[in-house]
Amino acid sequence: MTKNNEITDYVLKRITEDFHEDIALLLLYGSALNGTANSYSDVDLYFIPRTKRGYQLGETFILADIGYDFFGMTWERLTRIADFEDNLSPLVGDVQILFAHSSAEKRKFLHLQQQMTAHLTDRTYMHHRALARLTSAKEIFFQLLQAHELSAIRKFAGQLLMSIAEVCAYENQTYFRKGLKEQFIDLKKMPKLPQNFLVTYQSIIKENNPAKIKADCQEIFFNTRQFLGLKEEQLQQVTATSAAVRQDRVAASASSSDYLAAADWFQELISTFNKIYFCATNKNYPLAFISACALQTSLEEDLQIKLKTKDLLSTYQFDDLSVLAKRTKEIEEDCRYQIAANQILLRDFSTMDELIQQKRKRLRN
């Protein structure tokens, strides 16, 4: 039995023994299902709780250097995903149901999948979703234009590329079924794309000159706007309110150092660290760039402890990913050190037996 099969059995056993009346569905998604798994891959599971107690099934931990994160999703959020108002489309469209409390709850989920499929056949609906996604991309574009440091410019460029990639997918009445791992490959297969899209995309992820990155991002943004047939006045303005909310959130969160939360963050994000290592080994620079952008964003916005450095993206070089991998490793090791130095133990196990024994010990206490 593989490690990921053991993990799946572990979660199923927890449901049947301790949470049978609290969980509506347990679902498998991601690389284990879509064929993109590698030696660093975890098993991606989420559940839909029936009760407030059901959320206690969720947990994060590290097993044999692989991070695992099992989390609950509400029916309301899954409905937004099915309606393409949330960009986690594979969590509805590409899943396997491993546990269902009742046939009615299973039918409810299958109805969401049917709803999603119906949207994909509706060109007008998907065009409107593409327009909405471009509207949100404009705020990212505005932030990019205000940035000065290479790391920040790359971070916003990566966010912009991910948003505009979704615009293209929606306009082609599809989504990225295999997530970020094969996003660029999927883009190349799309029949309709903005002018010079693939060339400009490649230029952005290869460029080291901040001014050139900004110019390329401006080109890809305006070409995408033209691709959708959109005029400037039709695109929503970035509001002062949204900027103020964002600034307030950053200012408030930056005032505290929560090492317990940092441990949970690290256990969840270790999979992104691993993704960068895998990309460096396999010279997959498009995925390395996007993964590093995602990790840089989370380091800045979600990790509220001090590190020697949180600057990851300034070390990115498309033709030598070893430099990025080295900085990623330095940040990983510093995270581990800072968490341990503040008397927080990571849930880090070598074997399933260790994990199960600790779980039993915690339940007894």
CSV table of C-alpha atoms in Angstrom, one decimal, residues 137-353:
chain,number,residue,atom,x,y,z
A,137,ALA,CA,-7.1,41.5,-12.7
A,138,LYS,CA,-7.1,45.2,-13.2
A,139,GLU,CA,-6.4,45.8,-9.5
A,140,ILE,CA,-3.4,43.5,-9.7
A,141,PHE,CA,-2.2,45.4,-12.8
A,142,PHE,CA,-2.6,48.7,-10.9
A,143,GLN,CA,-0.5,47.3,-8.0
A,144,LEU,CA,2.2,46.1,-10.4
A,145,LEU,CA,2.5,49.6,-12.0
A,146,GLN,CA,3.2,51.0,-8.5
A,147,ALA,CA,5.9,48.4,-7.6
A,148,HIS,CA,9.6,49.2,-7.8
A,149,GLU,CA,11.5,46.2,-6.6
A,150,LEU,CA,12.1,43.3,-8.9
A,151,SER,CA,10.6,40.8,-6.4
A,152,ALA,CA,7.4,42.8,-6.0
A,153,ILE,CA,7.1,43.3,-9.8
A,154,ARG,CA,7.5,39.6,-10.4
A,155,LYS,CA,5.0,38.8,-7.7
A,156,PHE,CA,2.3,41.0,-9.2
A,157,ALA,CA,3.2,39.8,-12.7
A,158,GLY,CA,2.7,36.2,-11.7
A,159,GLN,CA,-0.7,37.0,-10.1
A,160,LEU,CA,-1.7,38.9,-13.3
A,161,LEU,CA,-0.7,35.9,-15.5
A,162,MET,CA,-2.7,33.5,-13.3
A,163,SER,CA,-5.8,35.8,-13.5
A,164,ILE,CA,-5.5,36.4,-17.2
A,165,ALA,CA,-4.9,32.7,-17.9
A,166,GLU,CA,-8.3,32.1,-16.2
A,167,VAL,CA,-9.8,34.8,-18.4
A,168,CYS,CA,-8.6,33.0,-21.5
A,169,ALA,CA,-9.9,29.6,-20.1
A,170,TYR,CA,-13.4,31.0,-19.4
A,171,GLU,CA,-13.5,32.7,-22.9
A,172,ASN,CA,-12.7,29.3,-24.3
A,173,GLN,CA,-15.5,27.8,-22.1
A,174,THR,CA,-13.1,25.7,-20.1
A,175,TYR,CA,-10.9,25.7,-17.0
A,176,PHE,CA,-7.6,24.3,-15.9
A,177,ARG,CA,-8.6,20.8,-14.9
A,178,LYS,CA,-5.1,19.9,-13.8
A,179,GLY,CA,-4.5,23.2,-11.9
A,180,LEU,CA,-1.3,25.1,-12.2
A,181,LYS,CA,0.9,22.1,-13.0
A,182,GLU,CA,-0.1,22.1,-16.7
A,183,GLN,CA,-1.5,25.6,-17.1
A,184,PHE,CA,0.9,26.8,-19.7
A,185,ILE,CA,0.5,23.5,-21.7
A,186,ASP,CA,-3.3,23.9,-21.6
A,187,LEU,CA,-3.0,27.5,-22.7
A,188,LYS,CA,-1.1,26.5,-25.8
A,189,LYS,CA,-4.0,24.1,-26.7
A,190,MET,CA,-6.7,26.8,-26.6
A,191,PRO,CA,-8.1,27.8,-30.0
A,192,LYS,CA,-8.6,31.5,-29.0
A,193,LEU,CA,-6.1,33.6,-27.2
A,194,PRO,CA,-5.3,37.4,-27.1
A,195,GLN,CA,-2.8,38.7,-29.6
A,196,ASN,CA,0.8,37.7,-29.0
A,197,PHE,CA,-0.3,36.0,-25.7
A,198,LEU,CA,2.0,33.1,-25.5
A,199,VAL,CA,5.0,35.1,-26.7
A,200,THR,CA,4.4,37.8,-24.1
A,201,TYR,CA,3.7,35.3,-21.4
A,202,GLN,CA,7.1,33.7,-22.1
A,203,SER,CA,8.8,37.0,-22.1
A,204,ILE,CA,7.4,38.0,-18.7
A,205,ILE,CA,8.6,34.8,-17.0
A,206,LYS,CA,12.0,35.0,-18.7
A,207,GLU,CA,12.7,38.7,-18.2
A,208,ASN,CA,15.0,40.2,-15.5
A,209,ASN,CA,14.5,43.9,-16.4
A,210,PRO,CA,11.8,45.4,-14.2
A,211,ALA,CA,10.8,48.0,-16.8
A,212,LYS,CA,10.5,45.3,-19.5
A,213,ILE,CA,8.3,43.1,-17.3
A,214,LYS,CA,6.0,46.0,-16.7
A,215,ALA,CA,5.8,46.8,-20.4
A,216,ASP,CA,5.1,43.1,-21.2
A,217,CYS,CA,2.4,43.0,-18.5
A,218,GLN,CA,0.8,46.2,-19.9
A,219,GLU,CA,0.8,44.6,-23.4
A,220,ILE,CA,-0.8,41.3,-22.2
A,221,PHE,CA,-3.4,43.2,-20.1
A,222,PHE,CA,-4.5,45.5,-22.9
A,223,ASN,CA,-4.5,42.8,-25.5
A,224,THR,CA,-6.7,40.6,-23.2
A,225,ARG,CA,-9.1,43.5,-22.8
A,226,GLN,CA,-9.3,43.9,-26.6
A,227,PHE,CA,-9.7,40.1,-26.9
A,228,LEU,CA,-12.9,40.4,-24.8
A,229,GLY,CA,-14.1,43.3,-26.9
A,230,LEU,CA,-14.0,45.5,-23.8
A,231,LYS,CA,-13.7,49.3,-23.7
A,232,GLU,CA,-11.9,51.1,-20.9
A,233,GLU,CA,-15.1,52.6,-19.4
A,234,GLN,CA,-16.7,49.1,-19.2
A,235,LEU,CA,-13.9,47.8,-16.9
A,236,GLN,CA,-14.6,48.5,-13.2
A,237,GLN,CA,-12.3,51.0,-11.5
A,238,VAL,CA,-10.1,50.1,-8.6
A,239,THR,CA,-12.0,51.6,-5.7
A,240,ALA,CA,-10.4,53.5,-2.8
A,241,THR,CA,-12.4,51.3,-0.5
A,242,SER,CA,-10.9,48.1,-1.6
A,243,ALA,CA,-7.4,49.5,-1.4
A,244,ALA,CA,-8.1,50.8,2.1
A,245,VAL,CA,-9.4,47.4,3.2
A,246,ARG,CA,-6.3,45.7,1.9
A,247,GLN,CA,-4.0,48.2,3.7
A,248,ASP,CA,-5.9,47.9,6.9
A,249,ARG,CA,-5.7,44.1,6.8
A,250,VAL,CA,-1.9,44.2,6.2
A,251,ALA,CA,-1.3,46.7,8.9
A,252,ALA,CA,-3.4,44.8,11.5
A,253,SER,CA,-1.9,41.4,10.7
A,254,ALA,CA,1.7,42.7,10.7
A,255,SER,CA,1.4,43.7,14.4
A,256,SER,CA,1.6,40.2,15.8
A,257,SER,CA,3.8,37.2,15.5
A,258,ASP,CA,1.8,34.0,15.8
A,259,TYR,CA,4.2,31.0,15.8
A,260,LEU,CA,1.4,28.5,16.2
A,261,ALA,CA,-0.3,29.8,13.1
A,262,ALA,CA,3.1,29.8,11.4
A,263,ALA,CA,3.4,26.1,12.1
A,264,ASP,CA,0.0,25.5,10.5
A,265,TRP,CA,1.0,27.7,7.6
A,266,PHE,CA,4.3,25.8,7.1
A,267,GLN,CA,2.7,22.4,7.2
A,268,GLU,CA,0.2,23.5,4.6
A,269,LEU,CA,2.7,25.4,2.3
A,270,ILE,CA,5.5,22.8,2.4
A,271,SER,CA,3.9,21.3,-0.7
A,272,THR,CA,4.7,24.6,-2.5
A,273,PHE,CA,8.3,24.5,-1.3
A,274,ASN,CA,8.5,21.0,-2.7
A,275,LYS,CA,6.9,22.0,-6.0
A,276,ILE,CA,9.7,24.5,-6.5
A,277,TYR,CA,12.4,21.9,-5.8
A,278,PHE,CA,10.7,19.5,-8.3
A,279,CYS,CA,10.6,22.3,-10.9
A,280,ALA,CA,14.3,23.1,-10.4
A,281,THR,CA,15.2,19.4,-10.8
A,282,ASN,CA,13.1,19.1,-14.0
A,283,LYS,CA,13.9,22.6,-15.4
A,284,ASN,CA,10.2,23.5,-15.5
A,285,TYR,CA,10.6,27.2,-15.4
A,286,PRO,CA,6.9,28.2,-16.2
A,287,LEU,CA,5.6,26.3,-13.2
A,288,ALA,CA,8.6,27.3,-11.1
A,289,PHE,CA,7.8,31.0,-11.7
A,290,ILE,CA,4.1,30.7,-10.9
A,291,SER,CA,4.8,28.5,-7.8
A,292,ALA,CA,7.4,31.0,-6.6
A,293,CYS,CA,4.9,33.9,-7.1
A,294,ALA,CA,2.3,32.0,-5.1
A,295,LEU,CA,4.8,31.3,-2.3
A,296,GLN,CA,6.1,34.9,-2.3
A,297,THR,CA,2.5,36.2,-1.9
A,298,SER,CA,1.8,33.9,1.0
A,299,LEU,CA,5.1,34.6,2.7
A,300,GLU,CA,4.2,38.3,2.7
A,301,GLU,CA,0.5,38.1,3.4
A,302,ASP,CA,-0.1,35.0,5.5
A,303,LEU,CA,3.2,34.4,7.4
A,304,GLN,CA,3.3,36.8,10.4
A,305,ILE,CA,6.7,35.9,11.8
A,306,LYS,CA,10.1,37.5,11.1
A,307,LEU,CA,12.5,35.6,8.9
A,308,LYS,CA,16.0,36.5,7.7
A,309,THR,CA,14.5,37.2,4.4
A,310,LYS,CA,11.2,36.7,2.6
A,311,ASP,CA,12.6,37.8,-0.7
A,312,LEU,CA,12.2,34.7,-3.0
A,313,LEU,CA,11.5,36.1,-6.5
A,314,SER,CA,14.6,38.2,-6.9
A,315,THR,CA,16.6,34.9,-7.1
A,316,TYR,CA,14.5,33.5,-10.0
A,317,GLN,CA,16.4,32.9,-13.2
A,318,PHE,CA,14.5,30.9,-15.8
A,319,ASP,CA,17.7,29.3,-17.1
A,320,ASP,CA,19.2,28.4,-13.7
A,321,LEU,CA,16.5,27.4,-11.3
A,322,SER,CA,19.1,26.1,-8.8
A,323,VAL,CA,19.4,29.7,-7.4
A,324,LEU,CA,15.7,29.9,-6.7
A,325,ALA,CA,15.8,26.4,-5.2
A,326,LYS,CA,18.6,27.4,-2.9
A,327,ARG,CA,16.8,30.5,-1.6
A,328,THR,CA,13.6,28.4,-1.2
A,329,LYS,CA,15.6,26.0,1.0
A,330,GLU,CA,17.0,28.8,3.1
A,331,ILE,CA,13.5,30.2,3.7
A,332,GLU,CA,12.2,26.7,4.6
A,333,GLU,CA,15.0,26.1,7.1
A,334,ASP,CA,14.6,29.5,8.6
A,335,CYS,CA,10.9,28.8,9.1
A,336,ARG,CA,11.6,25.5,10.8
A,337,TYR,CA,14.2,27.2,13.0
A,338,GLN,CA,12.0,30.2,14.0
A,339,ILE,CA,9.0,27.9,14.8
A,340,ALA,CA,11.2,25.5,16.9
A,341,ALA,CA,12.9,28.4,18.7
A,342,ASN,CA,9.5,29.6,20.0
A,343,GLN,CA,8.7,26.2,21.5
A,344,ILE,CA,6.2,25.2,18.8
A,345,LEU,CA,6.4,21.6,17.6
A,346,LEU,CA,5.6,20.9,14.0
A,347,ARG,CA,3.4,17.9,13.3
A,348,ASP,CA,6.2,16.3,11.4
A,349,PHE,CA,6.3,12.5,11.2
A,350,SER,CA,8.5,9.9,9.5
A,351,THR,CA,5.9,7.1,9.4
A,352,MET,CA,2.1,6.7,9.6
A,353,ASP,CA,2.5,4.8,12.8
